CSV table of C-alpha atoms in Angstrom, one decimal:
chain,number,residue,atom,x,y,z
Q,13,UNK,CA,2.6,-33.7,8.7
Q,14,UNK,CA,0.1,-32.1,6.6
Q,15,UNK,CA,0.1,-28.0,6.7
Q,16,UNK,CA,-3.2,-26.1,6.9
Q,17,UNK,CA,-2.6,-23.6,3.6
Q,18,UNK,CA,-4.6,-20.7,5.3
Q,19,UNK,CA,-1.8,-20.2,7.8
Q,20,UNK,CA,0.1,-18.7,5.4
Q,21,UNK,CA,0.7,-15.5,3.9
Q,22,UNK,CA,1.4,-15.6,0.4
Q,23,UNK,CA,5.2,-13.8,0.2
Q,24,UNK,CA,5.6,-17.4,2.8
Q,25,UNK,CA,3.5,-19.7,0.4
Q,26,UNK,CA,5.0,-18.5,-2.7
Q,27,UNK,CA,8.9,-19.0,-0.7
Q,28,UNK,CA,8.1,-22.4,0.3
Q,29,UNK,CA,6.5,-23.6,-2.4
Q,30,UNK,CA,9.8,-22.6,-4.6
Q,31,UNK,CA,12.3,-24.2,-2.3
Q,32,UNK,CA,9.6,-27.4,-2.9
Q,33,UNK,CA,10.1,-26.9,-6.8
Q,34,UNK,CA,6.9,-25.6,-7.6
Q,35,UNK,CA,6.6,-22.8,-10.2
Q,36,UNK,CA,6.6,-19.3,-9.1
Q,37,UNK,CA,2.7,-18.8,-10.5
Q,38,UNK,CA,1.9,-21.3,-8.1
Q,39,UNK,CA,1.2,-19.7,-5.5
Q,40,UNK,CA,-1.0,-17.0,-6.8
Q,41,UNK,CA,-3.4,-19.7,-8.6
Q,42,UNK,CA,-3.9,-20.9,-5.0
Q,43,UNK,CA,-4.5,-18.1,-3.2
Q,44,UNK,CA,-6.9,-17.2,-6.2
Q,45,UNK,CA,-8.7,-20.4,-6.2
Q,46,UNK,CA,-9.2,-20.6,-2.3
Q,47,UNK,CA,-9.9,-17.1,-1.6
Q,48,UNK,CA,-11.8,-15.7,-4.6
Q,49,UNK,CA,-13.0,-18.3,-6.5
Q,50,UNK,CA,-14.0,-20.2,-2.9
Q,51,UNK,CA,-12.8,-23.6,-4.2
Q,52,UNK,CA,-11.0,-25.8,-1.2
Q,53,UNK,CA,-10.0,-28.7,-3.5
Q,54,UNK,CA,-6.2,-29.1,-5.3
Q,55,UNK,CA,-8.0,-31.7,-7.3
Q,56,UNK,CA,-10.2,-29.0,-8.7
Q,57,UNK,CA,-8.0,-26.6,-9.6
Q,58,UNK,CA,-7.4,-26.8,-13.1
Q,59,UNK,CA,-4.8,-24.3,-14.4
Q,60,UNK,CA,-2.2,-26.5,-11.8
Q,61,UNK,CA,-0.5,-29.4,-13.4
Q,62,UNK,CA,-2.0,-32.7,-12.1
Q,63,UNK,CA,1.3,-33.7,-10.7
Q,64,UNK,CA,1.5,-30.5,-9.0
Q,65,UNK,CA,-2.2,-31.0,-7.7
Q,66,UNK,CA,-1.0,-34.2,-6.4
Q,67,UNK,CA,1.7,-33.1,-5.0
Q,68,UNK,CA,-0.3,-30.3,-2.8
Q,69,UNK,CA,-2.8,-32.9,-1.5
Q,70,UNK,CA,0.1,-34.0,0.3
Q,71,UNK,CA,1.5,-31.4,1.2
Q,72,UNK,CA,-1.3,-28.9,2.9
Q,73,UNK,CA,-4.9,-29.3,4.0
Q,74,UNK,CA,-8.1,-26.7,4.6
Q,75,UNK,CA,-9.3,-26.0,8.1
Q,76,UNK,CA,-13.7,-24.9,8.4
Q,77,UNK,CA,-15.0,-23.6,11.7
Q,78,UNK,CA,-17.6,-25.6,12.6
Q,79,UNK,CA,-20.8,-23.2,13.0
Q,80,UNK,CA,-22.5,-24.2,16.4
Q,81,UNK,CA,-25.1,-21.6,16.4
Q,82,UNK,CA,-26.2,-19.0,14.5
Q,83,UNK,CA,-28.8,-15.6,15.6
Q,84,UNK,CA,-30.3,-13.1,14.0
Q,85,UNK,CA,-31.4,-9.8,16.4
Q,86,UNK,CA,-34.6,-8.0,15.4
Q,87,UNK,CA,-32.4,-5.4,13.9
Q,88,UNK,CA,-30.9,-7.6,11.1
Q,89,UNK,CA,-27.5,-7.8,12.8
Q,90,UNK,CA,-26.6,-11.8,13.0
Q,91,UNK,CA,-24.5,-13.7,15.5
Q,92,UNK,CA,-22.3,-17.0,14.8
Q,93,UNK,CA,-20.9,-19.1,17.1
Q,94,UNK,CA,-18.0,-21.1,15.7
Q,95,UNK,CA,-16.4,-24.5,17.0
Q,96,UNK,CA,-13.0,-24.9,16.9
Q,97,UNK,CA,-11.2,-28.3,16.4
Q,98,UNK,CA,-10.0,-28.2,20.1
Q,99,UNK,CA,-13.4,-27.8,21.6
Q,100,UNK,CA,-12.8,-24.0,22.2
Q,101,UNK,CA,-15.7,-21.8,20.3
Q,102,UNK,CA,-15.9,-18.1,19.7
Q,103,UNK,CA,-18.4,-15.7,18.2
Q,104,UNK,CA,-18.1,-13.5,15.5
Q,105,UNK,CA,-20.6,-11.0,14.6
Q,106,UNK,CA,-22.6,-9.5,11.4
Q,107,UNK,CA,-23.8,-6.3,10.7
Q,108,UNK,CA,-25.6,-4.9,7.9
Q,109,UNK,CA,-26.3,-1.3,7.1
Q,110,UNK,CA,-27.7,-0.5,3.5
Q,111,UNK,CA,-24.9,-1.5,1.3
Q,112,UNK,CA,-22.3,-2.4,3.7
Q,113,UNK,CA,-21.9,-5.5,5.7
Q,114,UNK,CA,-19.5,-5.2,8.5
Q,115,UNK,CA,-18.0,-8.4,10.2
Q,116,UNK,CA,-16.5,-8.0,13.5
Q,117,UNK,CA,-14.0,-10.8,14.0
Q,118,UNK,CA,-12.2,-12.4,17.3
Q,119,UNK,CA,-8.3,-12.9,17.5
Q,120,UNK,CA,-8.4,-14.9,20.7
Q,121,UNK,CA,-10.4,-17.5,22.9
Q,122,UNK,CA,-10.7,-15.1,26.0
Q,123,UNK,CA,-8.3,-11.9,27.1
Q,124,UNK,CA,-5.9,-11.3,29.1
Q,125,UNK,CA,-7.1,-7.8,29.7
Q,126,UNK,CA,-10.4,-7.8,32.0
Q,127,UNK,CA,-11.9,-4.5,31.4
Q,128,UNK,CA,-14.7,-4.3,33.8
Q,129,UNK,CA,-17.8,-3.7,31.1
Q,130,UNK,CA,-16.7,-6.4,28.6
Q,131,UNK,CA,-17.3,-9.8,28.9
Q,132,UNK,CA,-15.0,-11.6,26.8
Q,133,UNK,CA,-12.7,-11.4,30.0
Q,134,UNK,CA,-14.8,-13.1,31.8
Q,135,UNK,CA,-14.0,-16.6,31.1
Q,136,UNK,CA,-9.9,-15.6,31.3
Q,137,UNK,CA,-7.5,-15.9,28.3
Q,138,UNK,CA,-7.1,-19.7,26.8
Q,139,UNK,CA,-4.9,-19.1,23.5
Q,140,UNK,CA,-4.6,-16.6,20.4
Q,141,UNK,CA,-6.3,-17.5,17.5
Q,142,UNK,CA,-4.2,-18.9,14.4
Q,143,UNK,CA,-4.0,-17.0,11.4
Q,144,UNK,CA,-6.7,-19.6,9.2
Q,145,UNK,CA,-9.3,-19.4,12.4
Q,146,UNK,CA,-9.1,-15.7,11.7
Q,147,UNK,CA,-9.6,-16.1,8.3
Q,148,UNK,CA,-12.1,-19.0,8.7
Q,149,UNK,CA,-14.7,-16.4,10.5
Q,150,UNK,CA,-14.5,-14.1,7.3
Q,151,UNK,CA,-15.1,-17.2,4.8
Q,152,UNK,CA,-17.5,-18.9,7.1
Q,153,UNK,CA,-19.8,-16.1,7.0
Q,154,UNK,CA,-19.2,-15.1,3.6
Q,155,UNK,CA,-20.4,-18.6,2.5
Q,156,UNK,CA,-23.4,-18.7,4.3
Q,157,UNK,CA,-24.5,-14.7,3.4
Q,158,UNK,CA,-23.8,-15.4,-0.2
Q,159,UNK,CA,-24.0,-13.6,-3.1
Q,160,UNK,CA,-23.7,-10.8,-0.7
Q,161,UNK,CA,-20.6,-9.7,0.0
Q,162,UNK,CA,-18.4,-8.3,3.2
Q,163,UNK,CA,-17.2,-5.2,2.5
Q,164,UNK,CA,-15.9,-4.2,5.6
Q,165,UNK,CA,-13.6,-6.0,8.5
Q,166,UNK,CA,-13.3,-5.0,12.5
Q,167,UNK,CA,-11.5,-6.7,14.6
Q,168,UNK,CA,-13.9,-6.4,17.8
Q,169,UNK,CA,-14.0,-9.1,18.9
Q,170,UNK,CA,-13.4,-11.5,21.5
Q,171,UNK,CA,-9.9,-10.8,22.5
Q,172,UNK,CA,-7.2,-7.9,22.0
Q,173,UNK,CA,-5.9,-8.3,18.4
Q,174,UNK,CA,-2.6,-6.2,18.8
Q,175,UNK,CA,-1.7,-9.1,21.6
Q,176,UNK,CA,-2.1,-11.5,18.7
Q,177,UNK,CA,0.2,-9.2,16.9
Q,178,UNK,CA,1.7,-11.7,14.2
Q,179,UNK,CA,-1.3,-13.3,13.5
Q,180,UNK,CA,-3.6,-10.6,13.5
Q,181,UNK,CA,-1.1,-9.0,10.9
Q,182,UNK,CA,-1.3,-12.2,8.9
Q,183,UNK,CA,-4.6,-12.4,8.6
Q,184,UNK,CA,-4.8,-8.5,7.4
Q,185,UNK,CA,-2.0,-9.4,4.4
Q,186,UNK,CA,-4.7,-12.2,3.6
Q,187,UNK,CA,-7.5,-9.6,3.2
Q,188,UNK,CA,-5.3,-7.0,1.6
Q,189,UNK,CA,-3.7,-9.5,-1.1
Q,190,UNK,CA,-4.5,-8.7,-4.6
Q,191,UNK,CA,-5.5,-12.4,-5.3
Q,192,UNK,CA,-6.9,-13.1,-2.0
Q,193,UNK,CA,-9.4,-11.6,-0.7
Q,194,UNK,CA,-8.4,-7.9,-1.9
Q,195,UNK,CA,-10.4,-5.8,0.7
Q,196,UNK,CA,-9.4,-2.0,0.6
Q,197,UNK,CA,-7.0,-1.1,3.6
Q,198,UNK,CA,-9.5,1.5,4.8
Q,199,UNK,CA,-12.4,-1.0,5.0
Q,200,UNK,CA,-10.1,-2.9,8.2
Q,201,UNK,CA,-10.1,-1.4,11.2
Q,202,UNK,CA,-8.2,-2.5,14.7
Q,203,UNK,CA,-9.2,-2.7,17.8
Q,204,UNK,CA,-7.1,-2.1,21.1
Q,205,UNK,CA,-7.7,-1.8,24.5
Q,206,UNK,CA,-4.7,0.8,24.4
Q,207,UNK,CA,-1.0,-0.7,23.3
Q,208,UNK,CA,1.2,1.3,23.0
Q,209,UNK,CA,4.4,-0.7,22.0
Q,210,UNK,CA,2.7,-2.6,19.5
Q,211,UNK,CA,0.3,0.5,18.4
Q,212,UNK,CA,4.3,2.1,17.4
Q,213,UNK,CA,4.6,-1.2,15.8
Q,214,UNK,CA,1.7,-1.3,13.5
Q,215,UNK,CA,2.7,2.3,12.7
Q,216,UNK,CA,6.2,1.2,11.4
Q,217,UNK,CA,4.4,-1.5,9.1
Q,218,UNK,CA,2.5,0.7,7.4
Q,219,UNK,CA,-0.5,-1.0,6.4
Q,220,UNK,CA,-3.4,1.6,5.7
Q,221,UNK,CA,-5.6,0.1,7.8
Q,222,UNK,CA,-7.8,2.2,10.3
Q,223,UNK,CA,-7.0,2.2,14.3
Q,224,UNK,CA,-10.2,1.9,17.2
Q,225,UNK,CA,-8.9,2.7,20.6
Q,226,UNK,CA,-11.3,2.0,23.7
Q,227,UNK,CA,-10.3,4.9,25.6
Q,228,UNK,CA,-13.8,5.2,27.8
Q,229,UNK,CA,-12.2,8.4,30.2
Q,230,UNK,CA,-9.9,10.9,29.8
Q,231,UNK,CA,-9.2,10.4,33.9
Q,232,UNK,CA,-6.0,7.6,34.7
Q,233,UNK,CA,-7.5,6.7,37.9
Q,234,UNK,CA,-11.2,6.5,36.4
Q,235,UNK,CA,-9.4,4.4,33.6
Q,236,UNK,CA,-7.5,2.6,35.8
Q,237,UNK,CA,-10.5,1.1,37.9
Q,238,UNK,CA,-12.1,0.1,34.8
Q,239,UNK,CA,-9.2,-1.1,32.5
Q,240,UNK,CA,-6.4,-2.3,34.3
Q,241,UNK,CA,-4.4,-2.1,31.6
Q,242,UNK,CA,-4.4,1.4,31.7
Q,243,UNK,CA,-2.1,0.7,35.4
Q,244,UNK,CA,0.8,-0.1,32.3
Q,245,UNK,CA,0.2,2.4,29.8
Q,246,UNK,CA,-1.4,5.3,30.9
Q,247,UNK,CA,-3.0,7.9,29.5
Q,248,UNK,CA,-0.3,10.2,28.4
Q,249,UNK,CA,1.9,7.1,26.7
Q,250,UNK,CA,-1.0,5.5,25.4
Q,251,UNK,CA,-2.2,9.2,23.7
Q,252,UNK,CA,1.4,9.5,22.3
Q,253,UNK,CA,1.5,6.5,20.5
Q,254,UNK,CA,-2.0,7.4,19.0
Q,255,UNK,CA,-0.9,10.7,18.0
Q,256,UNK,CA,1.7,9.5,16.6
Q,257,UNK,CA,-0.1,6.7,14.3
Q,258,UNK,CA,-3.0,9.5,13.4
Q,259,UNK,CA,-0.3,11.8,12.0
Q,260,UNK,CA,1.6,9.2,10.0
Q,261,UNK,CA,-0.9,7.5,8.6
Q,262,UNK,CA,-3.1,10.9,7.3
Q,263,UNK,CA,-5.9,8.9,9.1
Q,264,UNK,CA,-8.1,9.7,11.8
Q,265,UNK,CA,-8.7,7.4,15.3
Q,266,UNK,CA,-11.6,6.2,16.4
Q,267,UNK,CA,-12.3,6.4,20.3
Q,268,UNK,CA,-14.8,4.6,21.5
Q,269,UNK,CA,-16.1,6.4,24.8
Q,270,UNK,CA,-18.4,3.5,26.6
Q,271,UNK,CA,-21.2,5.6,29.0
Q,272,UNK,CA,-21.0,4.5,32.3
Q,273,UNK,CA,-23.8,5.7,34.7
Q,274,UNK,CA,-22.3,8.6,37.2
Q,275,UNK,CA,-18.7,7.6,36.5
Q,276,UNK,CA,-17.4,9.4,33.1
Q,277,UNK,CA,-20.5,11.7,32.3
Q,278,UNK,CA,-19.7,14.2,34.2
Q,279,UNK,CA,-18.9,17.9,32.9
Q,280,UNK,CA,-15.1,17.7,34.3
Q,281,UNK,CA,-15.1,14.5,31.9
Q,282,UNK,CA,-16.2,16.4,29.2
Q,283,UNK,CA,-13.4,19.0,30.0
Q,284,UNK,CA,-10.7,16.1,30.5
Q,285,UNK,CA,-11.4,14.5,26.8
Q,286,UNK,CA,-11.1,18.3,25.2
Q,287,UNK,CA,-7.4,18.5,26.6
Q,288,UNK,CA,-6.2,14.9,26.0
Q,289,UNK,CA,-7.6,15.0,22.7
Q,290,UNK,CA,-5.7,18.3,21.5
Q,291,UNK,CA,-3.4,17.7,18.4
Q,292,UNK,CA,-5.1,14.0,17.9
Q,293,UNK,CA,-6.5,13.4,14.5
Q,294,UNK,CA,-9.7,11.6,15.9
Q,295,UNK,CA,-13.1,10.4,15.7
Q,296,UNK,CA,-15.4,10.1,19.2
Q,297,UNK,CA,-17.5,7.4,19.0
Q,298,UNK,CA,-20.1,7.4,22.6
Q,299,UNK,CA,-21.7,4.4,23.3
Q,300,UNK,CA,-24.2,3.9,26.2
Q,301,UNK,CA,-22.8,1.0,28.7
Q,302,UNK,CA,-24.5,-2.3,27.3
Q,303,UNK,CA,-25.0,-3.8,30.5
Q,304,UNK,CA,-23.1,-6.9,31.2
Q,305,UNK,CA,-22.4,-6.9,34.5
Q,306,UNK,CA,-24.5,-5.5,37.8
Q,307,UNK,CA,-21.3,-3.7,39.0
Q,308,UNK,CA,-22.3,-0.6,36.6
Q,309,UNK,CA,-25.4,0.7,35.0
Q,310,UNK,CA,-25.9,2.3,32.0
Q,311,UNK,CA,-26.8,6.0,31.7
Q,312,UNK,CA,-30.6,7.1,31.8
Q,313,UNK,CA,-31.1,9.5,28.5
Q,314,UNK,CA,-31.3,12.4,30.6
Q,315,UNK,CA,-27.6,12.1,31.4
Q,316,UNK,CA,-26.6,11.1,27.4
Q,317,UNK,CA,-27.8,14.4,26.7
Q,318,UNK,CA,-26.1,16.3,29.5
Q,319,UNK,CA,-22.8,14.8,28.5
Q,320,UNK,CA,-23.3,15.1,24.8
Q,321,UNK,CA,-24.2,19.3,25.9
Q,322,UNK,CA,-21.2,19.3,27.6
Q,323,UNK,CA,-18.9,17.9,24.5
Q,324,UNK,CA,-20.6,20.6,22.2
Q,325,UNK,CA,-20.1,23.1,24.7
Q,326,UNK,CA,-16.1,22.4,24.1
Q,327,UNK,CA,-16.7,21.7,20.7
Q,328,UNK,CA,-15.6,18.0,21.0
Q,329,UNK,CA,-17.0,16.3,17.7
Q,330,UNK,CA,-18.4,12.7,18.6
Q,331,UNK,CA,-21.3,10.6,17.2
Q,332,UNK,CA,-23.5,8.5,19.2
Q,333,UNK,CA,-23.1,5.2,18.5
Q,334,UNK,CA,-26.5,3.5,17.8
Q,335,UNK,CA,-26.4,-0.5,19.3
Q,336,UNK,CA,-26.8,-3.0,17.2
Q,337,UNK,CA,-27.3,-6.4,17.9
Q,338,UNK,CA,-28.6,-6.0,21.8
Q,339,UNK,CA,-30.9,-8.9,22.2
Q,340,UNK,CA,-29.0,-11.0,20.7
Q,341,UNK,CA,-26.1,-10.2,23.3
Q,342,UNK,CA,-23.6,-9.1,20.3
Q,343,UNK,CA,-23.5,-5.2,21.2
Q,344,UNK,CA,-20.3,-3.6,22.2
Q,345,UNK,CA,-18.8,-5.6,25.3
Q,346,UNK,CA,-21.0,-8.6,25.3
Q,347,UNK,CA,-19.4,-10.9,23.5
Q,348,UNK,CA,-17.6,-14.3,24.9
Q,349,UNK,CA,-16.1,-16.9,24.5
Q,350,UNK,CA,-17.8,-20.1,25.2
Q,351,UNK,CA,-15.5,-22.5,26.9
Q,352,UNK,CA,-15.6,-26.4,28.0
């Protein structure tokens, strides 16, 4: 049975292409034809003997996401909704500012985790995402933007990546390889909803790439009621494990602090987030609630600006996040998957 090439790393390609009698080159020229040259045909691939060539037509196969829909919000920021070949679809989401072009990516068709303003939960969890449907959301969009380029990777979005640990991880080694698609380690950033155990994890690997925590209070029980997950890792374990990653990794985390009408605004939540924070290399990112639900409401401005008074008052350093993408439902929290 023919193997999608895309699903592997290239310390696995290069391994099983040796044990298959290929030269050891071989699995560099791939990896360079398919991922920076953009060329999805052994045939084609001329430095490869043709006996080789023909050999890997056998062998493996490339996968395409088939793009189902495709929207562009008034503020340049674009949304793509990709089939998958099990009838499944997801949506991953473009934004452009000046130079850079971020690309936040989903991991899995649903989640497991149900936090209250999000709706990727919605729906519930169907499966994780392979490592070549990652990828496939990062080439997909590249071909269609071309010549302009991605420079930066998040993965937002639908799903919790660091529950797709292996694949997640394999899809990074994709975009870090020198002769695939070679993005710097700081331009890839993670998202959780707050792991510890696999947080540790991706401390011990050691990759360089930046960690986004949705930590939205500083309060358990607050947390609690509006991620459940926080009922397994609370507060104080899940703060460890990011104070942990900050100081071995020399690199600040974001934490991204959603704005919830009357429930973490408040000046004792101010007060909370100064304490938890202490001895956490961080960046605050506040984000008015895009409303996705009728169960809360987001803040009026009057009560952004008291809460932002009260972080300066304790000299917590945040930036308010601008949305992007909002009629085109691909702000923060309103992405989902569309199922059969």
């Amino acid at each position: 049975m023919k193997k999608d090439i895309k699903n592997f790393v290239f310390q696995e390609l290069r391994e099983y292409l040796l044990r298959r009698g290929f030269l050891s080159r071989c699995a560099d020229q791939i990896f360079n034809w398919v991922y920076k040259r953009r060329l999805e045909d052994f045939r084609l691939m001329t430095n490869i003997s043709k006996r080789d060539r023909a050999a890997l037509e056998k062998e493996f196969y490339f996968s395409a996401l088939k793009l189902l829909k495709k929207e562009v919000s008034h503020d340049g920021t674009k949304k793509f909704l990709f089939g998958l070949a099990d009838g499944y679809s997801i949506e991953t989401v473009l934004i452009p500012e000046g130079r850079r072009f971020t690309l936040c990516i989903s991991t899995q068709v649903g989640c497991k985790f149900r936090c209250e303003f999000c709706l990727s939960g919605r729906p519930g969890f169907r499966r994780n995402l392979t490592i070549c449907e990652i990828i496939n959301q990062y080439l997909g969009v590249l071909d269609l933007i071309r010549p302009k380029k991605i420079t930066n990777v998040v993965f937002m979005g639908i799903g919790e990546p660091l529950d797709n640990f292996s694949n997640t991880i394999g899809a990074i080694k994709i975009f870090l390889h020198r002769q695939a698609i070679h993005l710097g380690k700081r331009k890839i950033c993670i998202s959780t909803c707050g792991l510890p155990p696999r947080i540790e994890e991706l401390n011990r690997l050691n990759l360089g790439v930046r960690l986004s925590v949705s930590l939205h209070s500083a309060d358990d029980g607050i947390r609690s009621k509006i991620m459940p997950v926080n009922k397994k890792y609370p507060l104080t374990e899940l703060l460890g494990a990011v104070r942990s990653f900050s100081k071995q990794q020399l690199l600040p985390v974001t934490l991204e602090y959603v704005l919830l009408k009357g429930l973490n605004t408040g000046p004792s939540a101010a007060v909370k987030l100064k304490k938890r924070l202490a001895g956490i290399n961080y960046k605050l990112n506040i984000i008015p609630y895009n409303r996705v639900s009728s169960v809360y409401q987001p803040p009026s401005q009057e009560e952004v600006s008291r809460f932002i008074s009260e972080l300066k008052k304790r000299k917590v350093f945040f930036t308010l996040r601008k949305p992007r993408g909002q009629d085109i439902n691909a702000a923060c929290g309103q992405l989902r998957a569309q199922t059969p």
